[in-house]
Coordinates of C-alpha atoms and ligand atoms in Angstrom, one line a residue:
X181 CA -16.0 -20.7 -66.9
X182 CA -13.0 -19.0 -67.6
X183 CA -10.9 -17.5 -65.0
X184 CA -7.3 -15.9 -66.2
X185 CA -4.9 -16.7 -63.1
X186 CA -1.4 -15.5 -63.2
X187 CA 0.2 -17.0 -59.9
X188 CA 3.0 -15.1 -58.0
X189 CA 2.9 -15.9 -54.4
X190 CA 2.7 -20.2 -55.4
X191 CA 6.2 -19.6 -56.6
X192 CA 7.3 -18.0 -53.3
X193 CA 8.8 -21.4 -50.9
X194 CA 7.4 -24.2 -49.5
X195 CA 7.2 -22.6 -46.1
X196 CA 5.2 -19.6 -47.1
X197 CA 1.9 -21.8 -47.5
X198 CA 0.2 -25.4 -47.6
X199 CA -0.7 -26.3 -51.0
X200 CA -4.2 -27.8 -51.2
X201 CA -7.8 -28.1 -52.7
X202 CA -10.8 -26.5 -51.0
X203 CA -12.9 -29.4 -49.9
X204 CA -16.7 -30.2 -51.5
X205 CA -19.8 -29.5 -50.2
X206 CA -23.1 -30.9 -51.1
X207 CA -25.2 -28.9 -52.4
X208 CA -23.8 -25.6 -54.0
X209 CA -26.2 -22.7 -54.5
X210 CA -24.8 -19.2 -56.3
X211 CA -26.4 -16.4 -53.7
X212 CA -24.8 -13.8 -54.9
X213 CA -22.6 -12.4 -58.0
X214 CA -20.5 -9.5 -58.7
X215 CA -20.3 -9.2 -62.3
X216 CA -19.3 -5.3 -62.4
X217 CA -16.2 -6.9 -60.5
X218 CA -16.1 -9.9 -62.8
X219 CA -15.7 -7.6 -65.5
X220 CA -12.8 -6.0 -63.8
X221 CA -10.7 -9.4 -63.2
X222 CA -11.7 -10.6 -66.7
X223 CA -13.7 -13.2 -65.3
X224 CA -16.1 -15.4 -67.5
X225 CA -18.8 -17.0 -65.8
X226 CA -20.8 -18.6 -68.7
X227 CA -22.9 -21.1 -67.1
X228 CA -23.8 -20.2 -63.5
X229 CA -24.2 -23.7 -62.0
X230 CA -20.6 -24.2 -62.9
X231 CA -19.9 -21.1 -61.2
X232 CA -21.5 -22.2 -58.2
X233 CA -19.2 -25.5 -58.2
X234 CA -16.1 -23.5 -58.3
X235 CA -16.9 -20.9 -55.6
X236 CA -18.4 -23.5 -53.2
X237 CA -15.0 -25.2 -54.1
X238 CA -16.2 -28.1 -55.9
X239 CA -14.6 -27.5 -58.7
X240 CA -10.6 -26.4 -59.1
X241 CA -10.5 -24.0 -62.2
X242 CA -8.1 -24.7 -64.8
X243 CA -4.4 -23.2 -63.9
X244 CA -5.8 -22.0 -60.0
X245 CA -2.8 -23.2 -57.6
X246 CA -4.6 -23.4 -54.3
X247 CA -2.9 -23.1 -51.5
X248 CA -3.5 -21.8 -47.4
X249 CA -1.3 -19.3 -46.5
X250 CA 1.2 -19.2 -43.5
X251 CA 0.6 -16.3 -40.8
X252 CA 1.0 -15.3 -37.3
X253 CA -0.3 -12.6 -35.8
X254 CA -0.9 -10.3 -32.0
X255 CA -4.6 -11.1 -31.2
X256 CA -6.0 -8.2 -28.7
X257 CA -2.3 -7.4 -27.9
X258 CA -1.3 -10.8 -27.5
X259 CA 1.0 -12.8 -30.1
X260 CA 0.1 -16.2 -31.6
X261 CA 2.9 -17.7 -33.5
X262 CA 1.1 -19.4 -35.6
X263 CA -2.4 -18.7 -37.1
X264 CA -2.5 -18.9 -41.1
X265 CA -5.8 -19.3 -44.0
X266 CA -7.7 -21.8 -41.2
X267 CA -10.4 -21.7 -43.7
X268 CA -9.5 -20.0 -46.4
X269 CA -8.1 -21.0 -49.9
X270 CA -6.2 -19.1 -52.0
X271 CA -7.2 -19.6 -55.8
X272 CA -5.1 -17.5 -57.4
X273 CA -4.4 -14.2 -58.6
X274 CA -5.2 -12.1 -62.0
X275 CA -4.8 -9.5 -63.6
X276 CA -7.9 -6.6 -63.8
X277 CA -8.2 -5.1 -66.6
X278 CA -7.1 -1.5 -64.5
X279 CA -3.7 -3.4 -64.9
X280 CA -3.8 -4.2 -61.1
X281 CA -3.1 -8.0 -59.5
X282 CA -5.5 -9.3 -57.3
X283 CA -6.1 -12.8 -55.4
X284 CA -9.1 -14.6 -55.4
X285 CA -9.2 -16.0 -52.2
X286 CA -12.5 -18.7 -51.0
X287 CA -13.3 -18.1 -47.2
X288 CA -15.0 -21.0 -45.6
X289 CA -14.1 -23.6 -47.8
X290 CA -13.0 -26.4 -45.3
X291 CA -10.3 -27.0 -42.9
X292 CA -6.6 -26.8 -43.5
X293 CA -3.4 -27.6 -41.4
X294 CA -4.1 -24.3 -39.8
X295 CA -7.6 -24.3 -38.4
X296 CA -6.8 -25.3 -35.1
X297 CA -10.1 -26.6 -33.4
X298 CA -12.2 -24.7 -36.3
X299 CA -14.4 -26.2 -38.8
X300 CA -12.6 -24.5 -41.7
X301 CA -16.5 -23.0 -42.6
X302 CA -18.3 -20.0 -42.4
X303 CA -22.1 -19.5 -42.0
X304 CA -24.3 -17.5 -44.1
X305 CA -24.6 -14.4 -41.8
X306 CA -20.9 -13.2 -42.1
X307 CA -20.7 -13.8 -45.4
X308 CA -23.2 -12.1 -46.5
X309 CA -22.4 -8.9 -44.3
X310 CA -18.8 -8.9 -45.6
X311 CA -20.4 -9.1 -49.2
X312 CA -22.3 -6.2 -48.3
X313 CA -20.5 -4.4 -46.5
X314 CA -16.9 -4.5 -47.9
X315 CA -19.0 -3.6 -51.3
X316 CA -20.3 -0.4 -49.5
X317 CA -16.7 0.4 -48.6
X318 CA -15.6 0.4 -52.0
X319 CA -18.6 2.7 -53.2
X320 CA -17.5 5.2 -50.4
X321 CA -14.0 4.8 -52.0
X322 CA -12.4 3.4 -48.8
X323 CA -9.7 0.7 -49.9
X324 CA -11.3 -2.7 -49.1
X325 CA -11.1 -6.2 -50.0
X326 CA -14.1 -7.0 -52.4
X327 CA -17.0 -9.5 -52.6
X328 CA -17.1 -11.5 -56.1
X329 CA -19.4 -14.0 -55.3
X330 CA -21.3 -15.6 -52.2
X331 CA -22.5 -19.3 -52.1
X332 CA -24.5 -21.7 -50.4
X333 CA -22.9 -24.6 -49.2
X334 CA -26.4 -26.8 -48.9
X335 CA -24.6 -28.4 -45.6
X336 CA -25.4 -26.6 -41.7
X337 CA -22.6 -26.0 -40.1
X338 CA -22.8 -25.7 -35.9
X339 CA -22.3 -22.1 -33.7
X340 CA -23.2 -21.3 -30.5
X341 CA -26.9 -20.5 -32.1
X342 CA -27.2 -24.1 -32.6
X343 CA -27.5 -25.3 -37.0
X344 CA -26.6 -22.5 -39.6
X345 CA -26.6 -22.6 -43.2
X346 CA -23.0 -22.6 -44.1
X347 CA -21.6 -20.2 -47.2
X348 CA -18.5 -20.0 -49.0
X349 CA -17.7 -16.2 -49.4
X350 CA -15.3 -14.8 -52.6
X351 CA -13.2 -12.8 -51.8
X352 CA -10.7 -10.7 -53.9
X353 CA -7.7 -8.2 -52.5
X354 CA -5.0 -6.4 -53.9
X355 CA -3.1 -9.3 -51.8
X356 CA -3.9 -11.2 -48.6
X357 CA -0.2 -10.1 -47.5
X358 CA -0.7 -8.9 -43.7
X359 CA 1.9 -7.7 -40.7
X360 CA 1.2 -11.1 -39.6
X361 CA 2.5 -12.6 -42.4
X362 CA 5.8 -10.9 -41.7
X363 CA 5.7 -11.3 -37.9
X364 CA 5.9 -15.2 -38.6
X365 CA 9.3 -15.2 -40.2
X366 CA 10.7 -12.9 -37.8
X367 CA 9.9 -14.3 -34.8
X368 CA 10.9 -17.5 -35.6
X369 CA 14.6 -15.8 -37.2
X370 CA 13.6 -17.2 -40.6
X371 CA 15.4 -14.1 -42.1
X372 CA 15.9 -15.5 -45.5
X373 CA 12.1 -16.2 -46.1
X374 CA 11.9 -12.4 -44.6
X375 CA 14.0 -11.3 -47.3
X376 CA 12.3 -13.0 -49.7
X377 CA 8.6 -11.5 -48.1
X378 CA 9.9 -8.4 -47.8
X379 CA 10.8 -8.3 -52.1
X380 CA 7.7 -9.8 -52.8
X381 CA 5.5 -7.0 -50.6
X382 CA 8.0 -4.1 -52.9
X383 CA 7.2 -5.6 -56.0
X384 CA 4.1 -6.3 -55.8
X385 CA 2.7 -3.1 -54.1
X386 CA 5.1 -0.4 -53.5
X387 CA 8.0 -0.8 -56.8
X388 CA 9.2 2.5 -55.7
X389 CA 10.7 1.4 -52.6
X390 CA 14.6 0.3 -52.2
X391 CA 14.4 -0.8 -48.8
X392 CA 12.6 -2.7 -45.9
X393 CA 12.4 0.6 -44.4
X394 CA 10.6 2.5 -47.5
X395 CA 8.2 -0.4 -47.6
X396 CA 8.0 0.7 -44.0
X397 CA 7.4 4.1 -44.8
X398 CA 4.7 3.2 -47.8
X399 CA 2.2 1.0 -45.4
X400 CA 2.4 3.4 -42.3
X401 CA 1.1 6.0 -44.6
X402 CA -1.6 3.4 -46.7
X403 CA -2.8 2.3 -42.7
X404 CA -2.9 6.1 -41.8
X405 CA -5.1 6.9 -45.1
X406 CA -7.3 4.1 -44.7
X407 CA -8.0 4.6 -40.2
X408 CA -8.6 8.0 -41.1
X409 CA -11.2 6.8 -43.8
X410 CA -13.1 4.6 -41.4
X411 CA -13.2 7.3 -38.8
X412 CA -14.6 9.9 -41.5
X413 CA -17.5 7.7 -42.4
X414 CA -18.0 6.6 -38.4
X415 CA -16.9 2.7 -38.7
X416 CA -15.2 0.7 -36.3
X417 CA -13.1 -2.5 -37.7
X418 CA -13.5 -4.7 -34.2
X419 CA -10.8 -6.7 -34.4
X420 CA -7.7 -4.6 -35.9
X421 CA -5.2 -7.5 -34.7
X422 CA -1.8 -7.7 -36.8
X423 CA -3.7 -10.4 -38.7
X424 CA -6.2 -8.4 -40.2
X425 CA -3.4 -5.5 -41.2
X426 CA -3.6 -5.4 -44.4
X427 CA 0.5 -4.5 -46.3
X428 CA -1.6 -3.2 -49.3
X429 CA -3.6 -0.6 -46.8
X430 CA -6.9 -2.5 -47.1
X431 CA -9.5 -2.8 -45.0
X432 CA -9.7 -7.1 -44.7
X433 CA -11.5 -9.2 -42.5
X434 CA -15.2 -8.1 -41.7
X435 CA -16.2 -9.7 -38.5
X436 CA -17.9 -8.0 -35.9
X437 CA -17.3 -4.6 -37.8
X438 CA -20.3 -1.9 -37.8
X439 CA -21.0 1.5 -39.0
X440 CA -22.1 3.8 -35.9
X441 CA -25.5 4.8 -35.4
X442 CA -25.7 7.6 -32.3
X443 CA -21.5 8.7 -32.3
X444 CA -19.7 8.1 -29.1
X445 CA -16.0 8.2 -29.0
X446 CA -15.9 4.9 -27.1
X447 CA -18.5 3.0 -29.2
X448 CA -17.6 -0.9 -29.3
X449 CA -20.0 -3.5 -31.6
X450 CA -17.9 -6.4 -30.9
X451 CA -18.9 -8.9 -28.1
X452 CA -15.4 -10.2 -27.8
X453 CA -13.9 -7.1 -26.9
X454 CA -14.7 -6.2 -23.5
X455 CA -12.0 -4.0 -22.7
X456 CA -13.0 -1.7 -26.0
X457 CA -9.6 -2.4 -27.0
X458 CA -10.8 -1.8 -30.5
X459 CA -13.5 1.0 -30.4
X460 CA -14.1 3.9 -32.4
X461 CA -11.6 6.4 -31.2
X462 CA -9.1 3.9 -30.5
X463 CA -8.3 2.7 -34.0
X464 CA -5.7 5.6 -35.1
X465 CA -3.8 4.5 -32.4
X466 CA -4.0 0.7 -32.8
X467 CA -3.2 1.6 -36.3
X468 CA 0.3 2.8 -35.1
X469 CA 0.6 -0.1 -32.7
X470 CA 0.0 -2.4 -35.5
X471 CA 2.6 -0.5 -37.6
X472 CA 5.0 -0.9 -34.8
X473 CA 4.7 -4.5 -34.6
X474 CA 5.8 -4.9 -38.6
X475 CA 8.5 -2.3 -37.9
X476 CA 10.1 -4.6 -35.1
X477 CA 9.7 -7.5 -37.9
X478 CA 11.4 -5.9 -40.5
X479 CA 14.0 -4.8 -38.6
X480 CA 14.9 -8.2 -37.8
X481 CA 16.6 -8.4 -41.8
X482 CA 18.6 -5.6 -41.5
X483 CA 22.8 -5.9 -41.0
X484 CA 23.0 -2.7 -39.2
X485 CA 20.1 -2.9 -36.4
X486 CA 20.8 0.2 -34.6
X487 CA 20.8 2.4 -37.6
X488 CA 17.2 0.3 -38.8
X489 CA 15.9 1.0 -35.2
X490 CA 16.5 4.3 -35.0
X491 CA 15.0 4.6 -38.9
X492 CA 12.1 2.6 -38.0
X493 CA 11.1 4.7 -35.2
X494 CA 11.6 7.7 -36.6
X495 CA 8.9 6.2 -39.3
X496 CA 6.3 4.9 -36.8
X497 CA 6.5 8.3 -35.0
X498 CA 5.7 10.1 -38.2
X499 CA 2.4 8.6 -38.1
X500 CA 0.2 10.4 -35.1
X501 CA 0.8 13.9 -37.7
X502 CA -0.2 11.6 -40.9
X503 CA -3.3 10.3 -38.9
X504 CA -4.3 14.0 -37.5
X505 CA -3.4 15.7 -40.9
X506 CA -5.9 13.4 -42.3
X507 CA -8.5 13.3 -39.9
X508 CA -8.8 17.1 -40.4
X509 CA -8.9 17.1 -43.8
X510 CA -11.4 14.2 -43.9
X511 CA -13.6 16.2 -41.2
X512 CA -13.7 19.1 -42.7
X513 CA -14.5 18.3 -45.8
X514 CA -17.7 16.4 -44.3
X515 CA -18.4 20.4 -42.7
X516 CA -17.7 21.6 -46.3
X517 CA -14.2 22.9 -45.7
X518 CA -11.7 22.0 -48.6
X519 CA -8.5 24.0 -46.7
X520 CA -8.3 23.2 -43.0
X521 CA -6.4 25.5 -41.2
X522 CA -5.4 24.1 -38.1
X523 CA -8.1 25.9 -35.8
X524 CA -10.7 24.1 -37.7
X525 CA -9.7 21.2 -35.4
X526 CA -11.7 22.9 -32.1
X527 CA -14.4 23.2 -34.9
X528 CA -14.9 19.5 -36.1
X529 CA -14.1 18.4 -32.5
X530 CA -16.9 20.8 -30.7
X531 CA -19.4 19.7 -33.1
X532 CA -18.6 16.1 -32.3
X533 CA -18.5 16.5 -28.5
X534 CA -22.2 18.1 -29.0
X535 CA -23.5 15.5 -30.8
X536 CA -21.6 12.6 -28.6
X537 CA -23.8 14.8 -25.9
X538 CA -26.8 14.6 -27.6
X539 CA -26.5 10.9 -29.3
X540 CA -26.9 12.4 -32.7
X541 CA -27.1 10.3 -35.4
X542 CA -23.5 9.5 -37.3
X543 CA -24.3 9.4 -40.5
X544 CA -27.0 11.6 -40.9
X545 CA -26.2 15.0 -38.8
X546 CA -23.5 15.4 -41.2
X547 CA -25.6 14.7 -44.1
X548 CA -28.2 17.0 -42.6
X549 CA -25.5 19.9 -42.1
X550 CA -26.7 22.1 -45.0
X551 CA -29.9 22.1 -44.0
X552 CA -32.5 23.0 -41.0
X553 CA -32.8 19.3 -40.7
X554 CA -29.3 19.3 -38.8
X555 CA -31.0 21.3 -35.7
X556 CA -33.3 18.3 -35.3
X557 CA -30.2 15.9 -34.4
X558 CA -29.7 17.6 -31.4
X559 CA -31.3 18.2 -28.0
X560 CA -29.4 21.1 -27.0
X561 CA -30.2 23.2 -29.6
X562 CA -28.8 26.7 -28.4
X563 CA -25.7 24.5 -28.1
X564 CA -26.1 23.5 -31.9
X565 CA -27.3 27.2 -33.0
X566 CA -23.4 28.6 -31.1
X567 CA -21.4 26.3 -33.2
X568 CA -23.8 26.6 -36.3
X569 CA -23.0 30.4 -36.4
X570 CA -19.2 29.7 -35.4
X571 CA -19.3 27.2 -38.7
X572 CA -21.3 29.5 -40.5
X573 CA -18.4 32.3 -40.8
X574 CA -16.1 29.7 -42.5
X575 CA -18.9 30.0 -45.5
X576 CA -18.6 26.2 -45.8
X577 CA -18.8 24.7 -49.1
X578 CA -22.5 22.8 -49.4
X579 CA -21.7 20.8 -53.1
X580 CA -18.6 19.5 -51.4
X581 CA -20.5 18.4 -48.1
X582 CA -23.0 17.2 -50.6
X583 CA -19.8 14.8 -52.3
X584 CA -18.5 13.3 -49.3
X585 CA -20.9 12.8 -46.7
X586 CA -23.1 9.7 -47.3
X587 CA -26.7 9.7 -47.2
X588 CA -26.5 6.0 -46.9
X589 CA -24.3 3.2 -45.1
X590 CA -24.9 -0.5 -44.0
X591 CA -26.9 0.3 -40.8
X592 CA -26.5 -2.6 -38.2
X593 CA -30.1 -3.4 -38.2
X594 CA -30.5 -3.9 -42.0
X595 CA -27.7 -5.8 -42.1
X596 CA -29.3 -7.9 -39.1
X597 CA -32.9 -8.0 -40.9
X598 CA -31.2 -8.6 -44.2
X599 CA -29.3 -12.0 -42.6
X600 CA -32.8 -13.1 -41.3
X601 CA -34.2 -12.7 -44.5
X602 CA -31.5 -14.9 -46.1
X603 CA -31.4 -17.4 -43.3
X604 CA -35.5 -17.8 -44.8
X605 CA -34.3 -17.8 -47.8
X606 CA -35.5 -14.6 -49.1
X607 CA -32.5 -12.6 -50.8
X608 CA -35.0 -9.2 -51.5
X609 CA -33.2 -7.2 -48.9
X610 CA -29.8 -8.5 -49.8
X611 CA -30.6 -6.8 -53.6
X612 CA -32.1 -4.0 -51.9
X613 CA -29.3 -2.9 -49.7
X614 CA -26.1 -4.2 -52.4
X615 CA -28.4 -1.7 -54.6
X616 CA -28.8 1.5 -52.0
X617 CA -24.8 0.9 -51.2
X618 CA -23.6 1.7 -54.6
X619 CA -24.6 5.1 -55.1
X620 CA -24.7 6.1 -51.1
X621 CA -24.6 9.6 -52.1
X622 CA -27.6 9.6 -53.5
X623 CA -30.9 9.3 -51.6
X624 CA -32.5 6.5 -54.0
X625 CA -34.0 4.4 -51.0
X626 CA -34.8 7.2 -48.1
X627 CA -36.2 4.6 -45.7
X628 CA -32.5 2.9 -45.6
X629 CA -31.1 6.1 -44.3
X630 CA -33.8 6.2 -41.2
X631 CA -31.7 5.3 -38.0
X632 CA -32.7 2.1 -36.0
X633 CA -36.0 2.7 -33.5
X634 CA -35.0 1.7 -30.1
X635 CA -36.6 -1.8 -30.5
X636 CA -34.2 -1.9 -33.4
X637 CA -31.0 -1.3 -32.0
X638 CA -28.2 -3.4 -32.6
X639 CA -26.4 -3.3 -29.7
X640 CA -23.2 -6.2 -30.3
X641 CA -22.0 -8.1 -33.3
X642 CA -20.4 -11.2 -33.3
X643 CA -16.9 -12.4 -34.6
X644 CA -17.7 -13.7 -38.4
X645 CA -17.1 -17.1 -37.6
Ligands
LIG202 P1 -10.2 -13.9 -37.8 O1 -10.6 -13.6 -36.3 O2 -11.4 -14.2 -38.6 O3 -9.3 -12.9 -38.4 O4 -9.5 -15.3 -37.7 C1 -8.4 -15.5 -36.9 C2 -7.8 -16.9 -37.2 O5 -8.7 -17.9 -36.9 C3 -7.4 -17.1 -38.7 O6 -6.3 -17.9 -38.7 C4 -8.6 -17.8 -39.2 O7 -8.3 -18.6 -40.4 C5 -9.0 -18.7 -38.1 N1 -10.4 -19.1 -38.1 C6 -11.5 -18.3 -37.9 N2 -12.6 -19.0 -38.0 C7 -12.3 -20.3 -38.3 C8 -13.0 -21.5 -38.5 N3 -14.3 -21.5 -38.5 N4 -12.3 -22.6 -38.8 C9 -10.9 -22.6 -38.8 N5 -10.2 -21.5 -38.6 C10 -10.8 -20.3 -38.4
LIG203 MG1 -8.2 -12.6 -39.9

C-alpha cells in the first residue's frame, strides 16, 4: 500500500500536538472503501488486508507522522480549555491529484493524552453514518469532510446500549484546523504559537490573505456559504460547538446530525440538546456566534487591539446580510428562481410557514414543486393553491428546480435500519444507500425517497460516540 504523505502541520511546534501511534486492535476487517476518493489522494491500496491493518491502525504507513492534535473549544456555549484529537490520529496529509492538501485523519483509533474519561474508540453506528452521510454531502456539493475507508475493529467496545462492535472511521479534510484550535492559544496568551496558527491557516487555505483579519473575513464568508447550504437541503449539524467549526468552511464532525423529514423551524435530532440550542433555524446564527468567538481569538495577536476590535466586528456583523443573501439565493433556486429580488423572501418564507403548518415533507415538497404531486404535501390545500398561483406568476424555472433540489437524502430511518443491518453483519443497505446518495438528483432507487411511516420515525439521534 502506497500512501504519498506530504506533512505540514508535524513541523508546526511541539505544543500544537502529541506525537503518537494509533493503538492495535485485534481483528481488523475493511467494511468499507472509497476508491473514487483514493483515486483523488493518489492512494494505492494493492492488497486489501493490508489496507485493513493500516486503517484499523495496525500498521504505520511509510513517511505518516502521527500525531493528536491540541484544541479547545465552547461546548453548548460553554468554554473547555482543553479538548484536542481524544480519539483521533492524524496520519498525514497529501496531495489530490485536483492539486489540493488534505489530512488523513483515523477516528476511533485509541486513547491519547486528550481523551479525558473516553475510551479513544468509536462504535460501528457513527461511523458508518458519517461514512454515509458526509459522502451524501459531497454529492449535493456541500463542503464536507469525506469518508475514505471504514473498519472493523473485531474488539466491542461499551455505551450506554451495553457491547458494540467498535470501528475505526477514515476520515479526510481539507484540514482538521477548527476555531477551537485557535481559541486554545489565545486563551492561554500563547501569542507566538497564534502567530504561527494564524500563517499556517493563510497558507494553507486562504494565500490571498495579508492579515489575521482577512483570514477573518475568508472563514466568516466559507461558514456563511456552508450554514446556508445545510439549511437549503433541510439538515441540522447538532452540535455546531467551536470545535466542530471547521477554518476551511467544512462541515466536520457528524454526530447526532440528521436531515429533516416533516420541516419545522425548531426541529432538534440531538438528545443532548435540550434547550434546541442547535436546531434547524438556529444554525445561521450560531454560525456567527462561532465566528465571533475566533474573532475575539485572533484579536488577541494584534499590536493595535482597538483598531482589530473595531475591524473584527465590523466583519462578524457583515455576516447576518452574507447568511440572508444566501439563503435567498439558495431558496429560490429550489422554487426555480435563478434572480431573487428581494420580495421573493415573503415567497420562500410563506411556502415554508405552510408546509411547517402542514408537516410537509422537507425534501420531497420541493422536489414535488413542478408537479401536481406538490398539492399532495399539504393539508390545507386552498392555502397551497394561493401561494401556487402567487409562485406561478414568477414563471419559475423547472430544469433548474430539477438541478438543485434532491430527490434523495440520508433519511434518518435508513440510516437507523442500515446500522442494524451492519450491527448483523449485513452491509446490503450500506451499498444500497452509499449507491442512491451519489446521484441524489436522480430518482434511481424511488423507495429511498418515501418518507418514514409513523412507526418509522426517528425521533432523536445520539452524539457519535
Ligand atoms: P465531539 O463531540 O465528537 O466533537 O467530541 C468532543 C471531544 O470529545 C473531542 O475532544 C473528542 O476527541 C472527545 N471524544 C469524543 N468521544 C471520545 C471517546 N470515545 N474517547 C475519547 N475522547 C472522545
Ligand atoms: Mg468534535
Amino acid at each position: 500500500m502506497h500512501i504519498p504523505f506530504d506533512n505540514s502541520y508535524a513541523a508546526l511546534p511541539d505544543a500544537f500536538y502529541t506525537r503518537l501511534n494509533p493503538t492495535p486492535v485485534k481483528a481488523p476487517h475493511l467494511l468499507a472503501y472509497n476508491t473514487d476518493l483514493a483515486a483523488l489522494l493518489g492512494i494505492e491500496v494493492g492488497d486489501l488486508t493490508e489496507a485493513a491493518q493500516v486503517f484499523a491502525g495496525n500498521q504505520t504507513p511509510d513517511n505518516a507522522a502521527p500525531l493528536a492534535q491540541l484544541y479547545a473549544g465552547h461546548q453548548f456555549g460553554n468554554y473547555s480549555p482543553q479538548l484536542g484529537d481524544g480519539r483521533a490520529v492524524l496520519l498525514g496529509e497529501v496531495i489530490g491529484t485536483d492539486g489540493i492538501r488534505r489530512d488523513i485523519q483515523l477516528k476511533g483509533s485509541g486513547p491519547t493524552p486528550y481523551s479525558r474519561m473516553g475510551d479513544g474508540r468509536a462504535w460501528l453506528g457513527p461511523v458508518l453514518r458519517e461514512y454515509v452521510v458526509s459522502e451524501a454531502m459531497h454529492a449535493l456539493g456541500i463542503p464536507t469532510t469525506r469518508a475514505l475507508a471504514a473498519t472493523a475493529t473485531g474488539e466491542n467496545i461499551w455505551r450506554e446500549q451495553g457491547a458494540l462492535p467498535g470501528a475505526v472511521l477514515t476520515r479526510v479534510a481539507r484540514s482538521h484546523l477548527r476555531v477551537g484550535t485557535f481559541q486554545v492559544f489565545a486563551h492561554r496568551g500563547e501569542v507566538e504559537h497564534l502567530k504561527t496558527l494564524t500563517g499556517y491557516a493563510i497558507n494553507r487555505h486562504y494565500p490571498d490573505a495579508k492579515t489575521p483579519m482577512d483570514l477573518l473575513r475568508a472563514v466568516c464568508t466559507a461558514q456563511a456559504e456552508l450554514v446556508t447550504k445545510w439549511m437549503a437541503v433541510g439538515f441540522i449539524h447538532g452540535v455546531m460547538n467551536t470545535d466542530n467549526a471547521s477554518i476551511a468552511g467544512e462541515t466536520i464532525d457528524y454526530g447526532p446530525c440528521a436531515f429533516m423529514d416533516a420541516f419545522h423551524q425548531n426541529r432538534v435530532f440531538s438528545s443532548i440538546d435540550q434547550q434546541g440550542r442547535y436546531a434547524f433555524g438556529q444554525q445561521p446564527g450560531i454560525a456567527v456566534w462561532n465566528m465571533a468567538q475566533l474573532a475575539t481569538s485572533l484579536i488577541q495577536q494584534m499590536d493595535d487591539r482597538d483598531a482589530a476590535v473595531e475591524e473584527a466586528t465590523a466583519i462578524v456583523h457583515a455576516m447576518p446580510a452574507q447568511l440572508e443573501t444566501g439563503w435567498l439565493t439558495n431558496f429560490a433556486a429550489k422554487i426555480g428562481i435563478a434572480n431573487p429580488a428581494q420580495d421573493d423572501t415573503k415567497l420562500i418564507e410563506d411556502l415554508l410557514t405552510l408546509m411547517q403548518t402542514d408537516g410537509a415533507d422537507f425534501t420531497n415538497t420541493f422536489r414535488a414543486l413542478p408537479t401536481d404531486a406538490a398539492r399532495d404535501q399539504f393539508t390545507n390545500r386552498d392555502a397551497f393553491d394561493v401561494w401556487h398561483a402567487r409562485w406561478q406568476s414568477r414563471t419559475p424555472s423547472i430544469p433548474l428546480m430539477n438541478a438543485t433540489n434532491p430527490a434523495v437524502i440520508p433519511r434518518n430511518h435508513r440510516i437507523e435500519e442500515m446500522i442494524s443491518a451492519a450491527v448483523a453483519g449485513d452491509m446490503a443497505p450500506f451499498e444500497r444507500l452509499n449507491a442512491a446518495l451519489a446521484t441524489p438528483l436522480s430518482e434511481t432507487d424511488p423507495d429511498l425517497a418515501r418518507p418514514p411511516t409513523q412507526a418509522e420515525i426517528v425521533p432523536a439521534t445520539f452524539c457519535g460516540t
